[in-house]
Tab-separated table of N, CA, C and O and ligand atoms in Angstrom:
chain	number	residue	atom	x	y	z
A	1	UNK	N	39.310	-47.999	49.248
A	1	UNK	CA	40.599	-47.853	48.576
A	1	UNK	C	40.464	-48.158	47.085
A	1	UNK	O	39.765	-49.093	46.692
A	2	UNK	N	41.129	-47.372	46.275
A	2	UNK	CA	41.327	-47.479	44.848
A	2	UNK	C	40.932	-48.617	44.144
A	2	UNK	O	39.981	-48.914	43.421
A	3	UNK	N	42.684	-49.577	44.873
A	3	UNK	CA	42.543	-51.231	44.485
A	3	UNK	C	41.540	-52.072	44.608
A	3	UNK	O	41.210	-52.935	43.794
A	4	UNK	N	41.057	-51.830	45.607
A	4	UNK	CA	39.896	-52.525	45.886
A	4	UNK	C	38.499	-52.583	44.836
A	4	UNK	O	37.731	-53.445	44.409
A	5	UNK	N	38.686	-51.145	44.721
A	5	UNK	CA	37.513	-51.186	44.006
A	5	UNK	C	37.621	-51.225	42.384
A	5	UNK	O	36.724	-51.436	41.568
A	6	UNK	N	38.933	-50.969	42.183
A	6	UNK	CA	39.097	-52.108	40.621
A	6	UNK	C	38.269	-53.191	40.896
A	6	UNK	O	37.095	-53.194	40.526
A	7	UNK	N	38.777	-54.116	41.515
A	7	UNK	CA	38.943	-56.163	41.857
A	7	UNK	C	37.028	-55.574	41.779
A	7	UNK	O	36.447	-56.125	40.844
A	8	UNK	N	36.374	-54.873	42.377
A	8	UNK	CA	35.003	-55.003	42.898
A	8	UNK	C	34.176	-54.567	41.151
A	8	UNK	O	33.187	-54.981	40.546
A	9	UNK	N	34.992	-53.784	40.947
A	9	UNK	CA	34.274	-53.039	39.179
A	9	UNK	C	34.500	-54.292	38.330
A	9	UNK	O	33.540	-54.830	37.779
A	10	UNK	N	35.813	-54.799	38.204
A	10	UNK	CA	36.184	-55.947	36.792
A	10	UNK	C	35.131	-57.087	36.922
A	10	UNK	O	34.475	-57.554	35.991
A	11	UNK	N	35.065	-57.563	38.604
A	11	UNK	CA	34.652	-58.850	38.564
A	11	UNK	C	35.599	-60.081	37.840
A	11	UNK	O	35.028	-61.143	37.592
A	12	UNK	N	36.454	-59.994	37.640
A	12	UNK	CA	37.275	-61.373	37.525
A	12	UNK	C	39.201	-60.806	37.843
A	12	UNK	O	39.624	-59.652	37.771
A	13	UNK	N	39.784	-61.723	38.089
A	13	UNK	CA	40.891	-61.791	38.469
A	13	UNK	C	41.958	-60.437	37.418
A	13	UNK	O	41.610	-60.115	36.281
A	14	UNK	N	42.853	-60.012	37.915
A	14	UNK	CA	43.591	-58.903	37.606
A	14	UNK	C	45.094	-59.186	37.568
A	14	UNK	O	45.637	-59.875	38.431
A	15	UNK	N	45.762	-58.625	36.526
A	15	UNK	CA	47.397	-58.569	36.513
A	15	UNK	C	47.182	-56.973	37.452
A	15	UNK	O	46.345	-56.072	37.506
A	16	UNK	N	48.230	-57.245	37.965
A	16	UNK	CA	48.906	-55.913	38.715
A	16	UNK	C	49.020	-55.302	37.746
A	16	UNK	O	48.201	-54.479	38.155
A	17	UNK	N	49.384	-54.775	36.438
A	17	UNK	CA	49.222	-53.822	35.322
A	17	UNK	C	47.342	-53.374	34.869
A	17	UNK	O	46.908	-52.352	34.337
A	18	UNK	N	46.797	-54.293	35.228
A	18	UNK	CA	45.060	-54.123	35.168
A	18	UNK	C	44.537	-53.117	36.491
A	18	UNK	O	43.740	-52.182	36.568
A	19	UNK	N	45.482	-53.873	37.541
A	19	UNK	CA	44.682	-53.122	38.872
A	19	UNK	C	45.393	-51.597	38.391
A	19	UNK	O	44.522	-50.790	38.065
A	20	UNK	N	46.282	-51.263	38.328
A	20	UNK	CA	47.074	-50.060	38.563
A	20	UNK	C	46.348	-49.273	37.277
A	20	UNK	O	45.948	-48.156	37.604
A	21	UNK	N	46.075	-49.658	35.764
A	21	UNK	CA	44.899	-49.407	35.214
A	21	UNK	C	43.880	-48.477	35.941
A	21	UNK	O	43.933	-47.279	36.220
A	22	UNK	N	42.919	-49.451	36.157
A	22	UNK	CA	42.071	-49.033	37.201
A	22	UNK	C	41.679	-48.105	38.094
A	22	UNK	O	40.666	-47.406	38.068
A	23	UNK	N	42.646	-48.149	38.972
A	23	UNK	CA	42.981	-47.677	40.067
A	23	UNK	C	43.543	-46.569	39.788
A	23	UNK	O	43.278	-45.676	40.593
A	24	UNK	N	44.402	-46.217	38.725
A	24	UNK	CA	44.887	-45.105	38.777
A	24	UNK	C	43.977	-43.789	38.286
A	24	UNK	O	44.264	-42.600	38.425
A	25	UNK	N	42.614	-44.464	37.575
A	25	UNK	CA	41.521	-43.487	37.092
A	25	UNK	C	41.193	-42.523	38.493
A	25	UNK	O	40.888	-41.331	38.543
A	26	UNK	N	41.308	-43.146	39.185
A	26	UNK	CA	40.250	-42.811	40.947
A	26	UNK	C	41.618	-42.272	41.813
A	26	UNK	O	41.289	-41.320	42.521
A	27	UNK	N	42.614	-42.511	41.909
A	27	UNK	CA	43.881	-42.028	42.283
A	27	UNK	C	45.468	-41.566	41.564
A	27	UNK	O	46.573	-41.937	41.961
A	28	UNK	N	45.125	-40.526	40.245
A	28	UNK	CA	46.223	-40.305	39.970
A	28	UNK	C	47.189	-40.490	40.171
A	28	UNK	O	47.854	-41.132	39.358
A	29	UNK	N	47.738	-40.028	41.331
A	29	UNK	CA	48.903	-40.331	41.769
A	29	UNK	C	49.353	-42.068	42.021
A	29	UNK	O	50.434	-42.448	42.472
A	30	UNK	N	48.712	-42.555	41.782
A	30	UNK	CA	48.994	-43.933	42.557
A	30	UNK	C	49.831	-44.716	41.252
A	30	UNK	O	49.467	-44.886	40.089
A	31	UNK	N	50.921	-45.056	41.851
A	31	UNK	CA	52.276	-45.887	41.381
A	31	UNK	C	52.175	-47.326	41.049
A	31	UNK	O	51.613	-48.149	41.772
A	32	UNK	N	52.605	-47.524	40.200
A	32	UNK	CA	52.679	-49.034	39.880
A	32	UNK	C	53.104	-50.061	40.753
A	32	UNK	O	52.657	-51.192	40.942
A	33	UNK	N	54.357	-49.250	41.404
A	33	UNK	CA	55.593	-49.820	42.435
A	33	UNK	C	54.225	-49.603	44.226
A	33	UNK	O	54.420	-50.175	45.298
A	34	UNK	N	53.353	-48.904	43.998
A	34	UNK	CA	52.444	-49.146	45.321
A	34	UNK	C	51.322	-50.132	45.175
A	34	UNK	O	50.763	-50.743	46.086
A	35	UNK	N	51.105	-50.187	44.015
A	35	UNK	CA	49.759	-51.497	43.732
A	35	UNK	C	50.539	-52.876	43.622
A	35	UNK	O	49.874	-53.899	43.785
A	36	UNK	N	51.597	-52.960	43.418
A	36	UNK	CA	52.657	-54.353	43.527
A	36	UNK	C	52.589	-54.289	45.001
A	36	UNK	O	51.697	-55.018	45.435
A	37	UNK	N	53.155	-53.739	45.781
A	37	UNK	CA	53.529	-53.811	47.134
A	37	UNK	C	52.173	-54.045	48.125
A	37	UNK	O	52.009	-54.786	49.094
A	38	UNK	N	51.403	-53.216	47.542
A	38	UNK	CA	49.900	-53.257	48.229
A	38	UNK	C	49.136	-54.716	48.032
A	38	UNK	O	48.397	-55.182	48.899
A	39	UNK	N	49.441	-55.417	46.676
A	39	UNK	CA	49.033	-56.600	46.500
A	39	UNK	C	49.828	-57.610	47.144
A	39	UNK	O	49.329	-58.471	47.868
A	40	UNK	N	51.322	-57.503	46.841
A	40	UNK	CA	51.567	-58.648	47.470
A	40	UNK	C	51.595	-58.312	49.596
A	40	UNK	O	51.494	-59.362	50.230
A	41	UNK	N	51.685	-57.359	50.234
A	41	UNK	CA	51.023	-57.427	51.330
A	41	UNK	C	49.696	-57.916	52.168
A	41	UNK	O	49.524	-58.143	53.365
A	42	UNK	N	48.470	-58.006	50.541
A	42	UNK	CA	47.253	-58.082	50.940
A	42	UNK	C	47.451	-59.742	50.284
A	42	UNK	O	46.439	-60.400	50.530
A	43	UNK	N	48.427	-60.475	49.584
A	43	UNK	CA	48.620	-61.832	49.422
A	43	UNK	C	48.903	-62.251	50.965
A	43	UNK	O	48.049	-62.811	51.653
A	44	UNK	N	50.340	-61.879	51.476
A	44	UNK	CA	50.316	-61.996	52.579
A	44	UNK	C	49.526	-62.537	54.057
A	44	UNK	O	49.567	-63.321	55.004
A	45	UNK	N	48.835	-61.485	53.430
A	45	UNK	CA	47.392	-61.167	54.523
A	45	UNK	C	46.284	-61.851	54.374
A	45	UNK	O	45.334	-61.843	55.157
A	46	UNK	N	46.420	-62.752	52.882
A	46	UNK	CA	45.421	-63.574	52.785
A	46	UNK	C	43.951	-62.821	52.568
A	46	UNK	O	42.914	-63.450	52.775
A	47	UNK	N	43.933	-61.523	52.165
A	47	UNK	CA	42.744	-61.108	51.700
A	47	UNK	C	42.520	-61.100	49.803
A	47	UNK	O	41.492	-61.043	49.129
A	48	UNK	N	43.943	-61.180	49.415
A	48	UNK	CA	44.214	-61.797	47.889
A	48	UNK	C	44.935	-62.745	47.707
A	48	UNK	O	46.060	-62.976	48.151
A	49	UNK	N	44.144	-63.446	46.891
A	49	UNK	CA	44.914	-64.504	46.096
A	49	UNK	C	45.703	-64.067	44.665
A	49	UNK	O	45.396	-63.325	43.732
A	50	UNK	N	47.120	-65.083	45.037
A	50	UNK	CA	47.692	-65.016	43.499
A	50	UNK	C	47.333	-65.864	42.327
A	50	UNK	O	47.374	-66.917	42.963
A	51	UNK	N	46.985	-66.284	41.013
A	51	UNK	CA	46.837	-67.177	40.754
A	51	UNK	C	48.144	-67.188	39.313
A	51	UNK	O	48.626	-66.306	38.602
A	52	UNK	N	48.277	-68.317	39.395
A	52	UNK	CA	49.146	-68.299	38.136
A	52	UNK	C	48.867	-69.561	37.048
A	52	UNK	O	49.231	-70.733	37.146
A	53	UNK	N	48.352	-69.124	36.337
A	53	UNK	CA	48.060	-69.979	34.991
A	53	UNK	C	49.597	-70.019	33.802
A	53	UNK	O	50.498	-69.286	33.394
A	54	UNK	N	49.220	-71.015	33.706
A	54	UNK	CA	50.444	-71.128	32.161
A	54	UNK	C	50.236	-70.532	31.396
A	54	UNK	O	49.106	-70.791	30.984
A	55	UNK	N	50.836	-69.533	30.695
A	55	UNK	CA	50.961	-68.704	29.761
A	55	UNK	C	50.410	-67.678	30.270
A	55	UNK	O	49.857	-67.060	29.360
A	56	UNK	N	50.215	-66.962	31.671
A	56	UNK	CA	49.554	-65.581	32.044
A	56	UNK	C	50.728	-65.250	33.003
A	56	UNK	O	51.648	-65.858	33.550
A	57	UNK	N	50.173	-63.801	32.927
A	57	UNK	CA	51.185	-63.078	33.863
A	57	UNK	C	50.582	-63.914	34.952
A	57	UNK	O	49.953	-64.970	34.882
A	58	UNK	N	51.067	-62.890	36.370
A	58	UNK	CA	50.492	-63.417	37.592
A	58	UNK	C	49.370	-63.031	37.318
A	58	UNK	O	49.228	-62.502	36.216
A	59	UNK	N	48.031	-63.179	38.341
A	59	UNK	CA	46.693	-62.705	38.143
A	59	UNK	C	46.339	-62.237	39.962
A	59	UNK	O	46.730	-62.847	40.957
A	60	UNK	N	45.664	-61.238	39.920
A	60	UNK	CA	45.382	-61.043	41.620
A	60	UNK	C	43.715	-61.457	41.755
A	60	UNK	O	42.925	-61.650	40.831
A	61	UNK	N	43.522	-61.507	42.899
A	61	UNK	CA	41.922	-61.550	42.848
A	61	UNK	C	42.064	-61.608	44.494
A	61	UNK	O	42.921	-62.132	45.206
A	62	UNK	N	40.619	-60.695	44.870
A	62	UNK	CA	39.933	-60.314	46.352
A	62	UNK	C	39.853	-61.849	47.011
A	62	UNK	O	39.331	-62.292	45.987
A	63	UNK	N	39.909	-62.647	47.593
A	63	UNK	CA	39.129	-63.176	48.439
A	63	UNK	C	37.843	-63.138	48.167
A	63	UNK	O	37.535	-61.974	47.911
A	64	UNK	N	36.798	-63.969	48.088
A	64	UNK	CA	36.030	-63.812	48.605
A	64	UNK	C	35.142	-65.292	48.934
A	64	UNK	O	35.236	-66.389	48.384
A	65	UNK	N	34.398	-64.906	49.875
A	65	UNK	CA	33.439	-66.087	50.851
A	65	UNK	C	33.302	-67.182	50.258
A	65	UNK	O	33.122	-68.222	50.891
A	66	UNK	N	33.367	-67.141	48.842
A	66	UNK	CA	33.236	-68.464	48.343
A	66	UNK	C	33.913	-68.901	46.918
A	66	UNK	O	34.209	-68.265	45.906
A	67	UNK	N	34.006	-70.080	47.244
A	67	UNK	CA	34.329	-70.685	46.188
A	67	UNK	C	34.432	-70.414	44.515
A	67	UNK	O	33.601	-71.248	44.157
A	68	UNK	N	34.754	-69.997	43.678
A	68	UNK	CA	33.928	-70.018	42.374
A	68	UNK	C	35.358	-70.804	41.485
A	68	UNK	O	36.458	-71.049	41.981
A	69	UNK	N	34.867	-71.099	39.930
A	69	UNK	CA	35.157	-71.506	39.180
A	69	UNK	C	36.097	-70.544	38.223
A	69	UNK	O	35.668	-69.406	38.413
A	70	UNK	N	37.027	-70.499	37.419
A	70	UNK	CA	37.679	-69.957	36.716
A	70	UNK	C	37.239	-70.382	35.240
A	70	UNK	O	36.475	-71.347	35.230
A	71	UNK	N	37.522	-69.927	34.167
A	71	UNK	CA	36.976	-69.839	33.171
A	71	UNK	C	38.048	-68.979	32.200
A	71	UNK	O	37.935	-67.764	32.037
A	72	UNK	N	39.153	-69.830	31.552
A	72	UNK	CA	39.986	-69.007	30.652
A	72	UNK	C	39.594	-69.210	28.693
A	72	UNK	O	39.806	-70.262	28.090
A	73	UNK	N	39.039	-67.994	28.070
A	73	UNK	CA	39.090	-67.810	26.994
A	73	UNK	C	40.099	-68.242	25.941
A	73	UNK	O	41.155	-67.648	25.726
A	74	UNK	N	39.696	-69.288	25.330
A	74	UNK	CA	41.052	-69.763	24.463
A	74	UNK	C	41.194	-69.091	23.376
A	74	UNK	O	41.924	-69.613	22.534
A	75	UNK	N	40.504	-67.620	23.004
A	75	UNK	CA	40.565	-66.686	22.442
A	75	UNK	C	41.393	-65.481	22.613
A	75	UNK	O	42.238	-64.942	21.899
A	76	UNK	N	40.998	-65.272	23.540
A	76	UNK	CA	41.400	-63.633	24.231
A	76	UNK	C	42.407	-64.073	25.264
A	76	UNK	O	43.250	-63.230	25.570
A	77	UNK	N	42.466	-65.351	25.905
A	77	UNK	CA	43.384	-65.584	27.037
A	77	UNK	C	42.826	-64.845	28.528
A	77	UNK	O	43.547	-64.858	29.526
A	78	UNK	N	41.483	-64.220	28.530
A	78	UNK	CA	41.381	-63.445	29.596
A	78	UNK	C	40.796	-64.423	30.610
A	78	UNK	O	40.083	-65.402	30.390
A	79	UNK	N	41.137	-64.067	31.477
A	79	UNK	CA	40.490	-65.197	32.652
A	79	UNK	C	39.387	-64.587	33.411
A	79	UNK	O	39.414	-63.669	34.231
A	80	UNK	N	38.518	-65.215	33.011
A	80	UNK	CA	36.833	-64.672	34.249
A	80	UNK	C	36.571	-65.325	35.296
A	80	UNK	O	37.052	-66.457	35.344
A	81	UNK	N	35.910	-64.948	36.231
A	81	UNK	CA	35.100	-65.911	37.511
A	81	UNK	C	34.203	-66.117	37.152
A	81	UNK	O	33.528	-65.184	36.716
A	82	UNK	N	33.769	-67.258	37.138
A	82	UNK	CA	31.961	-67.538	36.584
A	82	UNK	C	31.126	-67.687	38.394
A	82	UNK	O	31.367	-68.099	39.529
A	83	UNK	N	30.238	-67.129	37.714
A	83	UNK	CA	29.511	-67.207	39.106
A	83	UNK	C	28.157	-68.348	39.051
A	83	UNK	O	26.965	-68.175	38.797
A	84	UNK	N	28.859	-69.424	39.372
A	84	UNK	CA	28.507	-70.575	39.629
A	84	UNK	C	28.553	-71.401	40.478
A	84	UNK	O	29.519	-71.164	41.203
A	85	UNK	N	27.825	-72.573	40.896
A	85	UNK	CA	28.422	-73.130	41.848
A	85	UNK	C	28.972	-74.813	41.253
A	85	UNK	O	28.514	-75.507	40.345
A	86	UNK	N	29.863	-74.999	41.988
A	86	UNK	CA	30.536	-76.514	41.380
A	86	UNK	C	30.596	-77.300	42.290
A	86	UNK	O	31.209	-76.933	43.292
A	87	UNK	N	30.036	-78.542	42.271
A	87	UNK	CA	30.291	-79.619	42.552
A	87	UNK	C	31.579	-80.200	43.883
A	87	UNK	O	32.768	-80.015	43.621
A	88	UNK	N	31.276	-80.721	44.927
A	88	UNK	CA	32.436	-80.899	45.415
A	88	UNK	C	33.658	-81.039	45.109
A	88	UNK	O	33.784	-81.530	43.987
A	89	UNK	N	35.010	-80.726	45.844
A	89	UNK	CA	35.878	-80.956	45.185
A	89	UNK	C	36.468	-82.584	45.907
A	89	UNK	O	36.510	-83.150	46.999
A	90	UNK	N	36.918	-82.859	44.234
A	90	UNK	CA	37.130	-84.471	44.132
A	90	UNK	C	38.059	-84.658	45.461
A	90	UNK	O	38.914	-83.998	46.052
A	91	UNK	N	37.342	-86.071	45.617
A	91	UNK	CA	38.758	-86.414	47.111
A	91	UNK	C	39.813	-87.586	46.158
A	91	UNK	O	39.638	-88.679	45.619
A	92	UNK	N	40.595	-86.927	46.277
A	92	UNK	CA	42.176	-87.564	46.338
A	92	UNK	C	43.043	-88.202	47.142
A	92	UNK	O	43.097	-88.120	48.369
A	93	UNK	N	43.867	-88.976	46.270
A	93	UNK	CA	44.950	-89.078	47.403
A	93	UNK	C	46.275	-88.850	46.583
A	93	UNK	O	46.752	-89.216	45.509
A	94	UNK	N	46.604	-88.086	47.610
A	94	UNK	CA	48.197	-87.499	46.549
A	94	UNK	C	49.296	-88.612	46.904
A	94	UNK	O	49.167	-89.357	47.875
A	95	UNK	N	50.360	-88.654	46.052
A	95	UNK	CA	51.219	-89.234	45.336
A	95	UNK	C	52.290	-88.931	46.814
A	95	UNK	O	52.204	-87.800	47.293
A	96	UNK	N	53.288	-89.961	47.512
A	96	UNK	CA	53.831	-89.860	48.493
A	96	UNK	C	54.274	-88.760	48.180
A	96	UNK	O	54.149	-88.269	47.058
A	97	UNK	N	55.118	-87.987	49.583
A	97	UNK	CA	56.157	-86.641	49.201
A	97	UNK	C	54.840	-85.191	48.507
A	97	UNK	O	55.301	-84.164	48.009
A	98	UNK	N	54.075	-85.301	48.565
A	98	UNK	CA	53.355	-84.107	48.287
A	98	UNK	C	52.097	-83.462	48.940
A	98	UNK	O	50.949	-83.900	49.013
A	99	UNK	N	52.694	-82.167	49.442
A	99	UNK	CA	51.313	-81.435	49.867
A	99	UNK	C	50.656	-80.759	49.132
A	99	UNK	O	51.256	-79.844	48.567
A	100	UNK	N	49.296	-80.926	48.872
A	100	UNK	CA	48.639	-80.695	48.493
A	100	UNK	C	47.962	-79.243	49.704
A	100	UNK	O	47.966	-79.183	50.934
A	101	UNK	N	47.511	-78.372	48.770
A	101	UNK	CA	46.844	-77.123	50.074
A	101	UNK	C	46.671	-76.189	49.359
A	101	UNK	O	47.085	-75.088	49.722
A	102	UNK	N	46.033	-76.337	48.173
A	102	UNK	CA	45.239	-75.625	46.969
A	102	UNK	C	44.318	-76.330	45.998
A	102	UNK	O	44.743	-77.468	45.796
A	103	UNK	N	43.211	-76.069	45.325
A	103	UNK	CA	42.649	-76.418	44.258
A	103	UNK	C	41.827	-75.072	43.688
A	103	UNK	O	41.420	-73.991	44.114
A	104	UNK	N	41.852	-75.947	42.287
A	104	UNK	CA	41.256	-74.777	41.371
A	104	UNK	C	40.401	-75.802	40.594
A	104	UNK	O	40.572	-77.010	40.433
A	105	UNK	N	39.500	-75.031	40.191
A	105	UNK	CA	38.563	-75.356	39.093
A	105	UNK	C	38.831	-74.474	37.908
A	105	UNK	O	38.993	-73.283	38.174
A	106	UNK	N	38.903	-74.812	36.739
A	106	UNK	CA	38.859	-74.399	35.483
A	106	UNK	C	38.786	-74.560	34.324
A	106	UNK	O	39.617	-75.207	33.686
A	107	UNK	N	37.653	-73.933	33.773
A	107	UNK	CA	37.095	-74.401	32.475
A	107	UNK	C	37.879	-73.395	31.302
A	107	UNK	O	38.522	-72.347	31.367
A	108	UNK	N	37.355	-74.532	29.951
A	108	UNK	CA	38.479	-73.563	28.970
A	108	UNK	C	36.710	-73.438	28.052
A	108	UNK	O	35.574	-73.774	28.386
A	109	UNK	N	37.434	-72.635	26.530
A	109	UNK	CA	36.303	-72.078	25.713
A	109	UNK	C	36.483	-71.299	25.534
A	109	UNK	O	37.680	-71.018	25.593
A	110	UNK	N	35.419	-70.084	25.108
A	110	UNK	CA	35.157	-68.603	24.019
A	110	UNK	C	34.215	-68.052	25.030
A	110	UNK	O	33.249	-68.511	25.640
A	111	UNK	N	34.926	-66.729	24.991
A	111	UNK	CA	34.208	-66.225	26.395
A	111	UNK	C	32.533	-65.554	24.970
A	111	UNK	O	32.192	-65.714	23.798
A	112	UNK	N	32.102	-64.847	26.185
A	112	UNK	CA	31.237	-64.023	25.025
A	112	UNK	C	31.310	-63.382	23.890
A	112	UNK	O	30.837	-63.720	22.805
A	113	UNK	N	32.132	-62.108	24.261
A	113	UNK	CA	33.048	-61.179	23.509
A	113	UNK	C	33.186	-62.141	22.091
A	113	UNK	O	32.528	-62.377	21.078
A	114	UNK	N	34.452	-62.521	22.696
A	114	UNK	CA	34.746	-63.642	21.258
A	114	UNK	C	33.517	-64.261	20.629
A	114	UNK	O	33.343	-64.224	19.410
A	115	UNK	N	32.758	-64.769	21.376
A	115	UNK	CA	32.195	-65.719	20.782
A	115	UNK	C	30.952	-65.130	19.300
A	115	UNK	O	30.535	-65.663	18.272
A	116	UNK	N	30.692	-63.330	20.206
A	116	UNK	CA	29.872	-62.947	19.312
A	116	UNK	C	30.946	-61.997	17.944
A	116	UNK	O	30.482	-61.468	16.934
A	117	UNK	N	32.127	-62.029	18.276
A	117	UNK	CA	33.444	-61.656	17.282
A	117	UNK	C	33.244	-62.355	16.020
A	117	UNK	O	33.039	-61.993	14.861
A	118	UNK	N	33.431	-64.033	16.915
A	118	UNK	CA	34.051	-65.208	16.004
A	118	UNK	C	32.389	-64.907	14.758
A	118	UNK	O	32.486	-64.550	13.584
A	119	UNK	N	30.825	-65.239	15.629
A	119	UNK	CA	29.572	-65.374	15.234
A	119	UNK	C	28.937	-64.645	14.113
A	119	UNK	O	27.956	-64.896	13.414
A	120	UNK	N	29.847	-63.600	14.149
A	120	UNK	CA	29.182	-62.340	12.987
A	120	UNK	C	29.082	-62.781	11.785
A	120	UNK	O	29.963	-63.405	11.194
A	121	UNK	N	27.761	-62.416	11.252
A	121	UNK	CA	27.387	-62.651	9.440
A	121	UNK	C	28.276	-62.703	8.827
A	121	UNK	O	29.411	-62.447	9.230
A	122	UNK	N	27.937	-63.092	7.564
A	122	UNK	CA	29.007	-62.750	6.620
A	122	UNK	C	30.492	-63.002	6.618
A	122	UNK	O	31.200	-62.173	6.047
A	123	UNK	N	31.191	-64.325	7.340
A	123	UNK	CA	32.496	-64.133	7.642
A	123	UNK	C	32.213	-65.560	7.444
A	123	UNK	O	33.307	-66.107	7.587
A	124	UNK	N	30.928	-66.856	7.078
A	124	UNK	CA	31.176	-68.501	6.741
A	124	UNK	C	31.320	-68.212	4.799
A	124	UNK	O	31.559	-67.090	4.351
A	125	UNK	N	31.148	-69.279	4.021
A	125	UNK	CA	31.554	-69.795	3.282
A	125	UNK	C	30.305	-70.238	2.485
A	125	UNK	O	30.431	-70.919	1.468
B	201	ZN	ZN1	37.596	-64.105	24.718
């Protein structure tokens, strides 16, 4: 399917305006109003996750087998998966009155892009 194989080409997490992007190269016809519906069904279904960061739209991303780390550009704002592995996740104890039944890892910084933007000759003092 289309969607799918956006999430499989980008390699990092997607606004529903990115997948439908995408997706619409490989399926013309395909609607904005069907990649919303198709995502949040496959949220549902637990084969995507939503993620929502402060200051981002929503973000979609595949499932997959494991774990990874997030990684948002304090440049570009784009959010990547680093393909890494991290460290257990810390044991806690939450604060009475709260369930806990998510964690995230996420690092901040200058993704590449930027970093070789910011790096170019001729632009110090
Ligand atoms: Zn960046």
């Amino acid at each position: 399917m289309a969607i799918e194989r956006a999430f499989r080409v980008s390699k990092r997490p997607l606004t529903a305006a990115e997948v439908h992007e995408l997706a619409v190269k490989e399926m013309p016809t395909l609607g904005v109003r069907t990649v919303f519906r198709r995502l949040s069904e496959w949220v549902r279904e637990g084969r995507v996750v939503r993620v929502d960061y402060p200051g981002q739209p929503p973000l979609y991303e595949i499932v997959a087998g494991q774990h990874h780390p997030h990684f948002i550009c304090r440049d570009c704002q784009r959010v990547y998966d680093l393909d890494m592995e991290v460290a257990d996740v810390p044991v806690i104890n939450p604060p009475p009155g709260f369930l806990i039944d998510g964690q995230e890892t996420i690092f901040y910084g200058v993704c590449p892009a930027c970093l070789t933007a910011t790096s170019a000759p001729a632009t110090g003092t």
